[in-house]
Coordinates of N, CA and C in Angstrom, one line a residue:
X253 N 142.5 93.6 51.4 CA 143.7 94.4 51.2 C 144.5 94.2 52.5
X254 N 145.9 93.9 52.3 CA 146.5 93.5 54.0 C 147.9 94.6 53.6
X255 N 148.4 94.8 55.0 CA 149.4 95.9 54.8 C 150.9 95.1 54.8
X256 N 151.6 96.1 54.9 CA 152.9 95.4 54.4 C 153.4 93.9 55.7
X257 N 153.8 93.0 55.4 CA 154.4 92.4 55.6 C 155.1 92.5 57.4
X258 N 155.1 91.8 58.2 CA 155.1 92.3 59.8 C 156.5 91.3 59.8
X259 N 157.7 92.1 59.8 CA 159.0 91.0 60.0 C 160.1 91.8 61.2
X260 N 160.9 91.0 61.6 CA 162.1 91.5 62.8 C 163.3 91.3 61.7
X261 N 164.1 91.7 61.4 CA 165.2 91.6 60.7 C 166.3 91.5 61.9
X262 N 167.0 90.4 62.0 CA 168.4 90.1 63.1 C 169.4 90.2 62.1
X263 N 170.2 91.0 62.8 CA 171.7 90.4 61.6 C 172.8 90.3 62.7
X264 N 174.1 89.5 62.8 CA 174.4 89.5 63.4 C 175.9 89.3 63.2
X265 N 176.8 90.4 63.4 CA 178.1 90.8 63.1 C 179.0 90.1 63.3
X266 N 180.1 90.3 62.8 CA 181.1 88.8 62.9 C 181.9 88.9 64.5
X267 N 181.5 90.1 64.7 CA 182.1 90.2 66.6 C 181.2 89.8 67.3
X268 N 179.8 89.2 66.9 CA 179.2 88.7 67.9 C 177.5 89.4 68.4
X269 N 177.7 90.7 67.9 CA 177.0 92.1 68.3 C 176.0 91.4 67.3
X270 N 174.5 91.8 67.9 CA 173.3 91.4 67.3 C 172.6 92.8 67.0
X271 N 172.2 93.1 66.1 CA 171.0 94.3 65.2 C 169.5 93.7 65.0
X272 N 168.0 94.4 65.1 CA 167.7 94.1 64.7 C 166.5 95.5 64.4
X273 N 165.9 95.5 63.6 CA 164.7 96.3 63.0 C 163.7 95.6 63.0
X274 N 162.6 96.3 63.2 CA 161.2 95.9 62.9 C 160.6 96.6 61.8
X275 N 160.0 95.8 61.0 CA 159.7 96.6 59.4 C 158.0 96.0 59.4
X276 N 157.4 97.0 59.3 CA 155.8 96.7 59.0 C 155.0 96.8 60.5
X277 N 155.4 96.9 61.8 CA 154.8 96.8 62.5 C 155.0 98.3 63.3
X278 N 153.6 99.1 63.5 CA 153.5 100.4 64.1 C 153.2 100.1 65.3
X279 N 153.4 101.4 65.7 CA 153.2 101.8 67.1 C 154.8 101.2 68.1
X280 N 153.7 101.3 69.1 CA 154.7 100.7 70.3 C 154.7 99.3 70.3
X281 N 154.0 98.8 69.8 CA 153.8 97.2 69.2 C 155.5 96.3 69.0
X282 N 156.1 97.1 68.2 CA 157.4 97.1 67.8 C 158.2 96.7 69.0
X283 N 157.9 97.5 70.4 CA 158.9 96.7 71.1 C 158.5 95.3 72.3
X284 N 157.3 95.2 71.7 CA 156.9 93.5 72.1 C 158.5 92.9 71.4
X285 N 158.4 93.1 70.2 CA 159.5 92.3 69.0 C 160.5 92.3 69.9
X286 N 161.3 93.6 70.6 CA 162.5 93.5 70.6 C 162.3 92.5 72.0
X287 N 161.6 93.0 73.0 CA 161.6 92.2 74.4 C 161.5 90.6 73.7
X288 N 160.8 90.4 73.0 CA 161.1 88.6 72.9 C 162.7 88.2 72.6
X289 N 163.4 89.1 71.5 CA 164.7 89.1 71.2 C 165.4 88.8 72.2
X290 N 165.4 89.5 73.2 CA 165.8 90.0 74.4 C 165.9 88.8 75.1
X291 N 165.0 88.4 75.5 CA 165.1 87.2 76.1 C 165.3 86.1 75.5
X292 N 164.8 85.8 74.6 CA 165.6 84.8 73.3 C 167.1 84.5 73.7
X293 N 167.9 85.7 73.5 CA 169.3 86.0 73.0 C 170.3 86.0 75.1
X294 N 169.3 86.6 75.9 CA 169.4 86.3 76.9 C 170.4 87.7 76.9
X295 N 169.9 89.1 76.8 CA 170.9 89.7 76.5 C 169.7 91.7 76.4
X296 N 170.4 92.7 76.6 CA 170.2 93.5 77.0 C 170.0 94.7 75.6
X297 N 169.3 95.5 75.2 CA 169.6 96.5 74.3 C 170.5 97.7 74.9
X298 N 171.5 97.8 73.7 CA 172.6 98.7 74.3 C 171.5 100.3 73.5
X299 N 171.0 100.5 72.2 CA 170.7 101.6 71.4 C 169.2 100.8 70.6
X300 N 168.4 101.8 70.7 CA 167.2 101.6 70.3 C 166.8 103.4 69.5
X301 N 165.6 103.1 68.4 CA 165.6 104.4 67.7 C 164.4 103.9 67.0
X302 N 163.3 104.8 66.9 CA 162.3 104.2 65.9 C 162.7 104.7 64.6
X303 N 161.6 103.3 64.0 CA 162.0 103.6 62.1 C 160.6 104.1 62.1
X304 N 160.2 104.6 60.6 CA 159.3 105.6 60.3 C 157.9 104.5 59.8
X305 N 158.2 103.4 60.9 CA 156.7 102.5 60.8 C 156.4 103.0 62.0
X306 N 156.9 103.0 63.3 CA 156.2 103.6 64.4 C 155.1 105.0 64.8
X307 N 155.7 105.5 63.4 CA 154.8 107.0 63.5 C 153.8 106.5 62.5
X308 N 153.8 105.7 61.7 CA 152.2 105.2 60.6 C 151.1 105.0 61.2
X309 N 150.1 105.5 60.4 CA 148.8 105.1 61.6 C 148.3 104.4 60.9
X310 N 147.7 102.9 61.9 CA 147.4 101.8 60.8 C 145.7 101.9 60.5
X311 N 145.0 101.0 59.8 CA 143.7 101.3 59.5 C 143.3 102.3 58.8
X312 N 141.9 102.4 58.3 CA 142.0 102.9 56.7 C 141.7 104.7 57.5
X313 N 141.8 105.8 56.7 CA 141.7 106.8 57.1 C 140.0 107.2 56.8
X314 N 138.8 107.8 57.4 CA 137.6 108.0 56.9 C 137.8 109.6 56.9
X315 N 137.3 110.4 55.1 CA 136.9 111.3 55.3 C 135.4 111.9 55.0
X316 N 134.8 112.3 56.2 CA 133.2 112.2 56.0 C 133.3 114.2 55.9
X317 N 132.0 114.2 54.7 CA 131.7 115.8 55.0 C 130.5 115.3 55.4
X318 N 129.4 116.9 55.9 CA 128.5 116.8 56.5 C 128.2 118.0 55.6
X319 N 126.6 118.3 55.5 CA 125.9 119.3 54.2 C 125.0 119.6 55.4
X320 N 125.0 120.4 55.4 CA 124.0 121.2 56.6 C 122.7 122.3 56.0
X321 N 121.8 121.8 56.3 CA 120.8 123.1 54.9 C 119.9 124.7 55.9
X322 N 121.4 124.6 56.9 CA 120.7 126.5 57.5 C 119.7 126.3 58.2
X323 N 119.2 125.3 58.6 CA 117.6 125.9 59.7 C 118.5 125.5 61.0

């Protein structure tokens, strides 16, 4: 089973101004993405904001009980 898809979405406006989101990639991982951008484009972030993949926690969740018999 693999999780969603790990993409940078760039768009880039007709004035020149570059956007871009990170979709599928949690944590602080996400701004590895933009620092390559960054230097790629040779160019600085003006506004940054997480999307609601940075608060997902990745890997499967374990819920264990424990039965305990009183001695």
């Amino acid at each position: 089973m693999s999780g969603p898809a790990k993409r940078l979405v760039v768009t880039v406006a007709a004035d020149g101004t570059v956007s871009a989101v990170t979709e599928g990639i949690t944590g602080s991982k996400c701004l590895n993405y933009i620092a390559v951008l960054e230097d790629l484009l040779a160019a600085q972030t003006v506004h940054s904001e997480y999307t609601s993949d940075f608060h997902r926690v990745t890997g499967a969740v374990t819920n264990r009980q424990e039965q305990h018999d009183g001695r």
